[in-house]
Coordinates of C-alpha atoms in Angstrom, one line a residue:
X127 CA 118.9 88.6 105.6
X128 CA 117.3 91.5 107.5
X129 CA 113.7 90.7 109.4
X130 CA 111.8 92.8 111.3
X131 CA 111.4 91.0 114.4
X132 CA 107.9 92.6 115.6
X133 CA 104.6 92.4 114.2
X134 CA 102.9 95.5 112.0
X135 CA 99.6 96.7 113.7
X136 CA 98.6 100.2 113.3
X137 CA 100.9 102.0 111.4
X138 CA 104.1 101.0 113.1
X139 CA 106.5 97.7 113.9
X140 CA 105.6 96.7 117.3
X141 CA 107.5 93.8 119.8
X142 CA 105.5 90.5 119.7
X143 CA 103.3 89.4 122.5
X144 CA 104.3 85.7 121.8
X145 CA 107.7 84.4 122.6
X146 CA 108.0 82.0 119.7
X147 CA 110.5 82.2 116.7
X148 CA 110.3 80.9 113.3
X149 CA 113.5 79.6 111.7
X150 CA 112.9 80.6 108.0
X151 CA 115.0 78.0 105.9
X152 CA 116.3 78.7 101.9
X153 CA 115.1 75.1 100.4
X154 CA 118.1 75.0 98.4
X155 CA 121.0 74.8 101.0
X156 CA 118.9 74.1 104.0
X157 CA 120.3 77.0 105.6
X158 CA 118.6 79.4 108.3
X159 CA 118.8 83.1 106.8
X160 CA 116.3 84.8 109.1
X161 CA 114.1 84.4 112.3
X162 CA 110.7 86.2 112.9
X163 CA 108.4 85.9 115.3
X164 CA 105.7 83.6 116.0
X165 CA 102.6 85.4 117.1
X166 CA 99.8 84.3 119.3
X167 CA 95.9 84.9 120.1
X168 CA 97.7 88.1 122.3
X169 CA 98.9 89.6 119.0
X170 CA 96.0 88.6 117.3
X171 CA 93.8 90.2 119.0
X172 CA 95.7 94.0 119.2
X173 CA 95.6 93.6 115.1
X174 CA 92.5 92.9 115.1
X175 CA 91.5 95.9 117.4
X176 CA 93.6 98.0 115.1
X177 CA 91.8 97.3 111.6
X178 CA 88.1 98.0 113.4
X179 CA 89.0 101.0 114.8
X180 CA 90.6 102.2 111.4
X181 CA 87.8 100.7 109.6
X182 CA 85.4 103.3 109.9
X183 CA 87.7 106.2 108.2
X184 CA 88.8 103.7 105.3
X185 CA 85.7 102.8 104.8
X186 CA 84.7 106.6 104.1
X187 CA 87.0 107.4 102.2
X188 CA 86.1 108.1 98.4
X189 CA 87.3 105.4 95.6
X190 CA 89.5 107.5 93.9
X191 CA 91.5 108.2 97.2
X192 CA 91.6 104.5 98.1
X193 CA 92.9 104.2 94.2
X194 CA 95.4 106.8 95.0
X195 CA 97.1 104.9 97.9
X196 CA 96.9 101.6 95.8
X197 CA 98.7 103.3 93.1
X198 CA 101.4 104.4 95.1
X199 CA 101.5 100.7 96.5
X200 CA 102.1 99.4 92.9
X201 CA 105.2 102.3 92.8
X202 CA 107.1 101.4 96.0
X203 CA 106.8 97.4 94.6
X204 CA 108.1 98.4 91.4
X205 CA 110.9 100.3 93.2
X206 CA 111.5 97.7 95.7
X207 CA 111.4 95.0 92.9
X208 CA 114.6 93.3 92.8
X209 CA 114.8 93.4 96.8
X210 CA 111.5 91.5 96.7
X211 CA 112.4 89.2 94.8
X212 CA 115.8 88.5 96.4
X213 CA 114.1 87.6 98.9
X214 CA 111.2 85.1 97.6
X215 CA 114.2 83.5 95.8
X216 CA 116.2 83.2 99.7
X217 CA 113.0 81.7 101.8
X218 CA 110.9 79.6 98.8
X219 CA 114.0 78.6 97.0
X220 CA 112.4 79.8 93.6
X221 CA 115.2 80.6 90.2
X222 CA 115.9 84.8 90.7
X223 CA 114.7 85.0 86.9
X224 CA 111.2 83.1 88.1
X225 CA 110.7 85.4 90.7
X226 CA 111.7 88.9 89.0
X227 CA 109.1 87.6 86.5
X228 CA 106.0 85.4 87.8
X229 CA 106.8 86.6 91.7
X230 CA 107.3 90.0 91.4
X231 CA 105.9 90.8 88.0
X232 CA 102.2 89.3 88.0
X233 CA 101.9 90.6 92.0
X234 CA 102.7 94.5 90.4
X235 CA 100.1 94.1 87.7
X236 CA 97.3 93.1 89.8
X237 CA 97.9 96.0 92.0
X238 CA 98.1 98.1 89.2
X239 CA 94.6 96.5 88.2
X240 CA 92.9 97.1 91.8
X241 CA 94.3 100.6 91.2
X242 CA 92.4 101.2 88.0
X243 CA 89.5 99.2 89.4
X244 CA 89.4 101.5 92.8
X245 CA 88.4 104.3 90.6
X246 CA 86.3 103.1 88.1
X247 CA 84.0 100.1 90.2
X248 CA 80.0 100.9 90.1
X249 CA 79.9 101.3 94.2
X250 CA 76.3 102.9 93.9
X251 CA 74.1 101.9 90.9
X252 CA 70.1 102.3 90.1
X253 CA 67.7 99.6 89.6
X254 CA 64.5 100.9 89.0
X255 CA 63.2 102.9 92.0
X256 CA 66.0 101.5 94.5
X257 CA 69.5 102.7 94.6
X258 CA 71.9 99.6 95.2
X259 CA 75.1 100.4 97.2
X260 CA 78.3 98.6 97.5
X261 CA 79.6 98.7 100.5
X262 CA 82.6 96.9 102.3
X263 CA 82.2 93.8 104.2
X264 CA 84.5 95.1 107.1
X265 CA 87.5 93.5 108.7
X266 CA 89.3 90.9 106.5
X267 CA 91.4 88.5 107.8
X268 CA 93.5 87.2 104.8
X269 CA 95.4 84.0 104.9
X270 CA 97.9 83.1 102.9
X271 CA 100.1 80.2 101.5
X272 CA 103.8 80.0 100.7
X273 CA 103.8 78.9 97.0
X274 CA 103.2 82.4 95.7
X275 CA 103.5 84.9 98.5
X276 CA 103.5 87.9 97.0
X277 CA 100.8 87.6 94.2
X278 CA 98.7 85.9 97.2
X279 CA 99.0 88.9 99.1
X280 CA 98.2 91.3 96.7
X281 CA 95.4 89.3 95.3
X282 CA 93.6 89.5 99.0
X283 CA 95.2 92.6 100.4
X284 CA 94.7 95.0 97.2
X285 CA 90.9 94.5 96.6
X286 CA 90.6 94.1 99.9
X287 CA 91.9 97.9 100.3
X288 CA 90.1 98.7 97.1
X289 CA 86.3 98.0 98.9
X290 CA 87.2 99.8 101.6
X291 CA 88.0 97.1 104.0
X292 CA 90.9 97.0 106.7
X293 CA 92.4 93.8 106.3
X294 CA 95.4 91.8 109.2
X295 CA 97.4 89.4 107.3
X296 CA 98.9 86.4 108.2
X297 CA 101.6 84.8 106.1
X298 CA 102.4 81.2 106.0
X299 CA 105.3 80.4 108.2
X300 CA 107.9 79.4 105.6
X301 CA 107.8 82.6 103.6
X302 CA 106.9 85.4 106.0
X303 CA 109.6 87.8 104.6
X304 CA 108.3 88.5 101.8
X305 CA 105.1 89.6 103.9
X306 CA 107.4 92.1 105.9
X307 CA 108.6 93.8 102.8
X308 CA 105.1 94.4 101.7
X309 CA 104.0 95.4 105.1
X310 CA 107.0 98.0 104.9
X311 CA 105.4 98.7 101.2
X312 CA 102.0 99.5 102.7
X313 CA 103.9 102.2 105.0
X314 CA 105.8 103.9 102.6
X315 CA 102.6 104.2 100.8
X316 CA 101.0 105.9 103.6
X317 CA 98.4 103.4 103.4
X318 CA 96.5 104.5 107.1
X319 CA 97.4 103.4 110.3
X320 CA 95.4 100.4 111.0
X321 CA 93.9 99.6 107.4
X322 CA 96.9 97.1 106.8
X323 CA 98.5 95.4 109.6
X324 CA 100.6 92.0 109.5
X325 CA 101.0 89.1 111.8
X326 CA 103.1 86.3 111.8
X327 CA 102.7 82.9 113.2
X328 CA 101.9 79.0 113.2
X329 CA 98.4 78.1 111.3
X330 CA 97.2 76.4 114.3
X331 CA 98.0 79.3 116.8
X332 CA 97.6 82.8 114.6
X333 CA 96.0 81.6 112.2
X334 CA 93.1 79.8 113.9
X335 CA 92.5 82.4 116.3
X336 CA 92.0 85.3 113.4
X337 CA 89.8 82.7 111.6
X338 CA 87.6 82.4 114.5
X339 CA 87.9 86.4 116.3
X340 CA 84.3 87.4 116.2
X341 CA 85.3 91.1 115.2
X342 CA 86.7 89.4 111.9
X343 CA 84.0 89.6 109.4
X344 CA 85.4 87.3 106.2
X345 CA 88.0 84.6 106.4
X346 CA 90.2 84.9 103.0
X347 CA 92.1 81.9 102.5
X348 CA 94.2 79.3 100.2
X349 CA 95.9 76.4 100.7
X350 CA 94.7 73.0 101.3
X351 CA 91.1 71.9 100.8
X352 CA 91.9 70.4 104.4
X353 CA 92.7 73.3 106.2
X354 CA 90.1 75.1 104.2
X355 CA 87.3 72.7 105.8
X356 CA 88.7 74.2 108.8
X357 CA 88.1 77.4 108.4
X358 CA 85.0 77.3 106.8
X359 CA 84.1 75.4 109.8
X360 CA 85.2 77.8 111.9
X361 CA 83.3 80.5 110.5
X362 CA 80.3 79.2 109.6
X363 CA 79.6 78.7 113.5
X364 CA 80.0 82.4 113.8
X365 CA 77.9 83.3 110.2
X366 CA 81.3 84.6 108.6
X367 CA 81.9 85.4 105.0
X368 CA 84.5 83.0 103.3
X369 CA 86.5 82.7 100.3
X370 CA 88.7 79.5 100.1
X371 CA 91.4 78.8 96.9
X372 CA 91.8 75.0 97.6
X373 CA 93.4 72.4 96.0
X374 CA 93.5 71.2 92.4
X375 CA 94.1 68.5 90.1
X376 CA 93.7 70.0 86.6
X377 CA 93.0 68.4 83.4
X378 CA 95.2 69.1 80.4
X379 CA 93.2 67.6 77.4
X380 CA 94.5 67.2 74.1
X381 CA 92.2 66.8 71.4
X382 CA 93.6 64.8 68.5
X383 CA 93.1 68.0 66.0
X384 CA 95.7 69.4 68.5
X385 CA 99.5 70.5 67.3
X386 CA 100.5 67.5 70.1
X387 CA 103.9 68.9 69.9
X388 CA 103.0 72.5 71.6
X389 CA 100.3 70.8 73.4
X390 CA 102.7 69.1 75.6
X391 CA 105.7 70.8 75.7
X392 CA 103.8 73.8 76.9
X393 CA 101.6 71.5 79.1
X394 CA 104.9 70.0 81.0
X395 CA 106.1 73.6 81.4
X396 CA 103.2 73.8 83.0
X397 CA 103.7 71.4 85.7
X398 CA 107.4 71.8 86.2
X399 CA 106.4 76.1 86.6
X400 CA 107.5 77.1 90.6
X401 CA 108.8 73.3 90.9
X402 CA 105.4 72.1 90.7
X403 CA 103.9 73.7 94.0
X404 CA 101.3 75.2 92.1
X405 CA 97.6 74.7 93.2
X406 CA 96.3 75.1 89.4
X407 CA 99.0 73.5 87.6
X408 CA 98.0 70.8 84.5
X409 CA 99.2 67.6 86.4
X410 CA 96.5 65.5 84.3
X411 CA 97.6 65.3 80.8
X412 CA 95.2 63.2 78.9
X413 CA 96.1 62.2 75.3
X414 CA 94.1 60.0 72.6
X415 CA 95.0 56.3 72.5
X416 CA 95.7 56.9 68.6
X417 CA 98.5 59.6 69.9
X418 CA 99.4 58.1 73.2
X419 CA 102.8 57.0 72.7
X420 CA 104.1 59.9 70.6
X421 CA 103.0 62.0 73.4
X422 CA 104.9 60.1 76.5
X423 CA 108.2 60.4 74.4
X424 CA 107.5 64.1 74.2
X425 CA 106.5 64.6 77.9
X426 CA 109.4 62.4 79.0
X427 CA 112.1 64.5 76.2
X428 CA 110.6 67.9 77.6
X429 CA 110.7 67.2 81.3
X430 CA 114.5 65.5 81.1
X431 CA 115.5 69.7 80.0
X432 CA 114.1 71.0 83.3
X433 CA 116.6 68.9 85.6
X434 CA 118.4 71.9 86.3
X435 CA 116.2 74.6 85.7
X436 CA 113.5 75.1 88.2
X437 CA 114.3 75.0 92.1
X438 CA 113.4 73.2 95.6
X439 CA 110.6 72.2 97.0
X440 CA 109.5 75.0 100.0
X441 CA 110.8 72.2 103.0
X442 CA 112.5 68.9 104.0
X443 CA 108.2 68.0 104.8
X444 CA 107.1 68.5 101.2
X445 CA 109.7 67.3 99.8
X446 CA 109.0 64.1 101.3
X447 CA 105.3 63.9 100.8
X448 CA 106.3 64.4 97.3
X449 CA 108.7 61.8 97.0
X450 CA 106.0 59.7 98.7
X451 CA 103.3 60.0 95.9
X452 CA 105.9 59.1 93.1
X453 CA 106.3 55.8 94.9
X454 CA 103.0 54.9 95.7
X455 CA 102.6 55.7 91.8
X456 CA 105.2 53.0 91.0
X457 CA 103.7 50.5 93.5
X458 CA 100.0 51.2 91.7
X459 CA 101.7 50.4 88.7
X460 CA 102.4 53.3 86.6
X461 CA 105.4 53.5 84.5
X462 CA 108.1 55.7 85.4
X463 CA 109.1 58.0 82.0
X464 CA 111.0 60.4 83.5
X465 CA 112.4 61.4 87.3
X466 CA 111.8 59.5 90.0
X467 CA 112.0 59.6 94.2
X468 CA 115.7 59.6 94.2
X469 CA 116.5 63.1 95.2
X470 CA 119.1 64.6 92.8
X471 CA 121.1 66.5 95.2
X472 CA 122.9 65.7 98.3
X473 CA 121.6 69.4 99.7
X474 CA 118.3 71.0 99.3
X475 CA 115.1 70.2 99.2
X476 CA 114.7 68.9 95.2
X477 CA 112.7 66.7 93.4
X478 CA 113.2 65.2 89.7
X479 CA 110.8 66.3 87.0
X480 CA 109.1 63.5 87.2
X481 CA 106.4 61.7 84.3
X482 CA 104.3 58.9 85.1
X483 CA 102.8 57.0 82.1
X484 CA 99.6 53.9 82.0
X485 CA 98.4 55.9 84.6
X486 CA 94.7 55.0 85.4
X487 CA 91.8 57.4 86.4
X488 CA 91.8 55.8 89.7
X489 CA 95.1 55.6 90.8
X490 CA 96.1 58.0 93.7
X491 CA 98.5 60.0 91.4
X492 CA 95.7 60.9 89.5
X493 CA 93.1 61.7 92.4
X494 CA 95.0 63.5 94.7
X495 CA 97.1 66.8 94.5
X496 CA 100.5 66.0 94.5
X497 CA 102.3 69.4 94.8
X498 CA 105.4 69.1 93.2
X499 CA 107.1 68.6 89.4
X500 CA 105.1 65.3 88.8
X501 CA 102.8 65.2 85.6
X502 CA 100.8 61.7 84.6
X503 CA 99.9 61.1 81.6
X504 CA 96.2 59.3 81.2
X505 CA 94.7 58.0 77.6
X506 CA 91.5 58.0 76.6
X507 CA 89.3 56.3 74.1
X508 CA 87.0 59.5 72.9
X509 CA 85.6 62.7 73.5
X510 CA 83.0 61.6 75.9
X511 CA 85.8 59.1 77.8
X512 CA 88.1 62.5 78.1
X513 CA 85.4 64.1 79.4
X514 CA 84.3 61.9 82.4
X515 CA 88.0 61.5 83.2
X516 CA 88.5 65.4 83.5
X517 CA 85.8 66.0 85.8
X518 CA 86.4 62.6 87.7
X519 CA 88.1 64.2 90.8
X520 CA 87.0 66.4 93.8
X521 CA 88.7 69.3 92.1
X522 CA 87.7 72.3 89.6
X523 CA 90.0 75.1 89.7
X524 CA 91.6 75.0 86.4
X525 CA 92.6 73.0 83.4
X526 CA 93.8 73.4 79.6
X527 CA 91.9 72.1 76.3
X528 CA 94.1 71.7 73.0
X529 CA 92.7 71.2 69.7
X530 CA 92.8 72.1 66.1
X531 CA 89.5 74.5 66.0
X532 CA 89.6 77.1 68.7
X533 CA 85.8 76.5 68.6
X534 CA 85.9 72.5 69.0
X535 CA 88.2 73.3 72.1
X536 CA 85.7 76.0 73.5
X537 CA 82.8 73.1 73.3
X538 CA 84.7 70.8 75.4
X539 CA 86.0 73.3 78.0
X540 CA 82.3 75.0 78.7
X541 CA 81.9 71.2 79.5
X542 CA 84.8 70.5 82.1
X543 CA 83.8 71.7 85.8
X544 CA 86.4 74.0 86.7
X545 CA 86.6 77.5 87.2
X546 CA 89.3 78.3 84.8
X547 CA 90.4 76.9 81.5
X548 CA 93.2 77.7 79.0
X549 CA 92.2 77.4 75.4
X550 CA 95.2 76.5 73.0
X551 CA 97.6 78.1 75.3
X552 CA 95.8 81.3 77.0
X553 CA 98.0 84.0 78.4
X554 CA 97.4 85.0 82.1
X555 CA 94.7 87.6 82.9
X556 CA 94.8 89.5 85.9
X557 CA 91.6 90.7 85.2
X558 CA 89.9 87.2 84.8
X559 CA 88.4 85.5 87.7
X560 CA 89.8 82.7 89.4
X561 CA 88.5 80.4 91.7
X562 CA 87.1 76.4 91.8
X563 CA 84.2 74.5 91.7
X564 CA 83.3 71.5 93.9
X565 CA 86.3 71.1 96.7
X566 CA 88.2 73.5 94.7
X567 CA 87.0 76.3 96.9
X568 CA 84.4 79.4 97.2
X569 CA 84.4 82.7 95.7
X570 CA 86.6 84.3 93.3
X571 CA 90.2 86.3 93.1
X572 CA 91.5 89.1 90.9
X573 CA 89.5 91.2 88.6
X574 CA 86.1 93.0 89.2
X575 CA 85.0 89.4 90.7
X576 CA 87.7 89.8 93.2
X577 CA 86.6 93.1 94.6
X578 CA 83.3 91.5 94.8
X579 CA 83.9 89.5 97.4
X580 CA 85.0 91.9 99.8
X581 CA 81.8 94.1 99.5
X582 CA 78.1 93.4 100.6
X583 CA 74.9 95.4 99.1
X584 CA 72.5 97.7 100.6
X585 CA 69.5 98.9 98.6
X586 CA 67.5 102.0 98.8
X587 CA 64.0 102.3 97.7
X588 CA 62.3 105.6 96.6

């Protein structure tokens, strides 16, 4: 698989300053298909140096031109589509038909979305005798994870663009192709030289020093609520904007007016979607004492039919850590339904859909975010005993409630303290915010909230 094997810093593909390579791995043969390289505080710095100098001239430009370049960003993904997603498949190991769809697909509609938004946002609005402007934040240093690499990107990157902010990405390590080919997007665009430019390199090395360069003005990041108390760390020294997507461990509650059936069938797809290494995925499913059992022979029928259906984990690491959590879940003492540590191929980085039963509130399986195809299954005695277990965690970032009466499951979910909630099987929005309470993160991605975070105001008064 072809890499470019420089960085992209204002307007063209220049050599690395660091002398580092990373191997980049397809999780489902274990095989190297490309090498990029691993850049340093050195290269850093020059893409830095490139977005505020270009900053000034983006920043002036008018909304609907901004919208105009983010337009023809949505056209060379659409026309670049299958190559794209080629390639997530080849370095996150996800099914081609996953990634032509969720990959590729949801990734084209938000930019579409920024596009529209570009044009149409209130930059300048009156309130009484002041004149409020919106105006962007500056240089954005966006930082992303490997799970979804392309929506991730465009989720920073576009609104990013859309504010008028110059942004230098850095990819994570294990998926930086896919970063490349959107880098090579942004220049067939004609995006400006400078208002997009791409880095790659370790988290410790690239990724600390753009979290930390005082000409960076807001740190966007996801990934781990560890590395995100990092980097909010990092910036609050120097009085920096954040806005961290952290970890979750959602709650899928079923009510017991709820068609149980559809309620967990569609809550193990769920959890078995992108081989589990998804940060909002349902991995809670909490059923009614009076339905318990019917419910753990339907979770453990549903997840026996993905066996063969949904890919590797991202690495040999995660795979392990994985593997890990569903044995410390049989040593606590939950029952096994489905799956297990046993990996089920001799090559690749795979994990069993896996379903624990009897799992208790306390256990670590149902505290900590697990990150792969593992779902448990936790009772509870009544409304009030469903509630306390769904917000018993440090997370809030998402979560499902099932019931017979949409409005019965809208009382319960204005209750839960997440940031998102499915009702009775909600489609995806990309014009819904997203984003967690508690250690679930700060701020807010996609939509007109999205574009919020990457502009600050300015009032005038008359």
């Amino acid at each position: 698989m072809k890499a470019q094997d420089g960085m992209y810093i204002d307007g063209a593909w220049r050599p690395a300053a660091g002398q580092g390579v990373i191997d980049v791995v397809d999780p489902a043969d274990e095989q190297v298909v490309a090498r990029v390289p691993a850049g340093d505080a050195e290269d850093v710095e020059a893409a830095v140096r490139a977005a505020r100098a270009a900053l000034p001239g983006w920043a002036a430009t008018s909304p609907a031109a901004r919208a105009e370049r983010l337009a023809a960003l949505r056209d060379v993904l659409i026309a670049r589509k299958d190559e794209i997603a080629e390639t997530v498949t080849a370095e996150l190991g996800s099914p081609l038909p996953f990634s032509q769809s969720v990959h590729v697909g949801a990734p084209i509609a938000v930019a579409s979305s920024y596009a529209e938004l570009a044009a149409t946002y209130p930059f300048e609005e009156k309130v009484g005798n002041s004149t409020v402007y919106s105006e962007p934040v500056g240089v954005v240093a966006a930082i992303t994870p490997w799970n979804y690499p392309l929506h991730q990107i465009v989720a920073k990157v576009a609104p990013a663009l859309a504010a008028g902010c110059t942004v230098v990405l850095k990819p994570a390590e294990d998926t930086p192709l896919t970063a490349q080919l959107f880098a090579e997007a942004v220049h067939e665009a004609e995006v400006p030289a400078g208002v997009f430019n791409l880095v790659t390199g370790l988290g410790p090395v690239a990724g600390q020093a753009l979290a930390e360069h005082p000409d960076v003005d807001l740190v966007s990041f996801t990934g781990s609520t560890a590395v995100g108390r990092r980097i909010g760390a990092l910036a609050g020294g120097a009085v920096k904007r954040v806005a961290l997507e952290l970890g979750g461990k959602s709650a899928n509650v079923i009510l017991p007016s709820a068609d149980l059936a559809k309620a967990v069938n569609v809550g193990v797809a769920n959890v078995m979607s992108n081989s589990g290494q998804t940060c909002s995925a349902w991995t809670r499913m909490l059923v009614h004492t009076s339905r318990y059992d019917e419910a753990v022979e339907l979770a453990a029928a549903a997840a026996a039919k993905y066996g063969d259906r949904i890919g590797p984990l991202v690495n040999a690491k995660q795979q392990e850590r994985v593997r890990g959590y569903i044995d410390k879940g049989v040593a606590e003492g939950a029952r096994l339904v489905a799956g297990g540590s046993e990996p089920p191929r001799e090559r690749g980085y795979f994990v069993s859909p896996t379903v624990f039963a009897d799992v208790t509130e306390d256990m670590t399986i149902a505290q900590e975010e697990i990150f792969g195809p593992v779902l448990s299954i936790i009772r509870y005695e009544d409304e009030a005993d469903a509630l306390r277990i769904a917000n018993g965690t440090v997370y809030g970032l998402a979560g499902a409630v099932w019931a017979g009466d949409e409005a019965e499951a809208v009382a319960f979910a204005r209750r839960m303290d997440t940031g998102q909630v499915d009702i009775n099987g909600g489609r995806f929005n990309p014009l819904a915010p997203f984003g967690g309470y508690k250690q679930s993160g700060v701020g807010r991605e996609l939509g007109a909230h999205g574009l919020a975070e990457y502009l600050q105001t300015k009032s005038l008064q008359f």
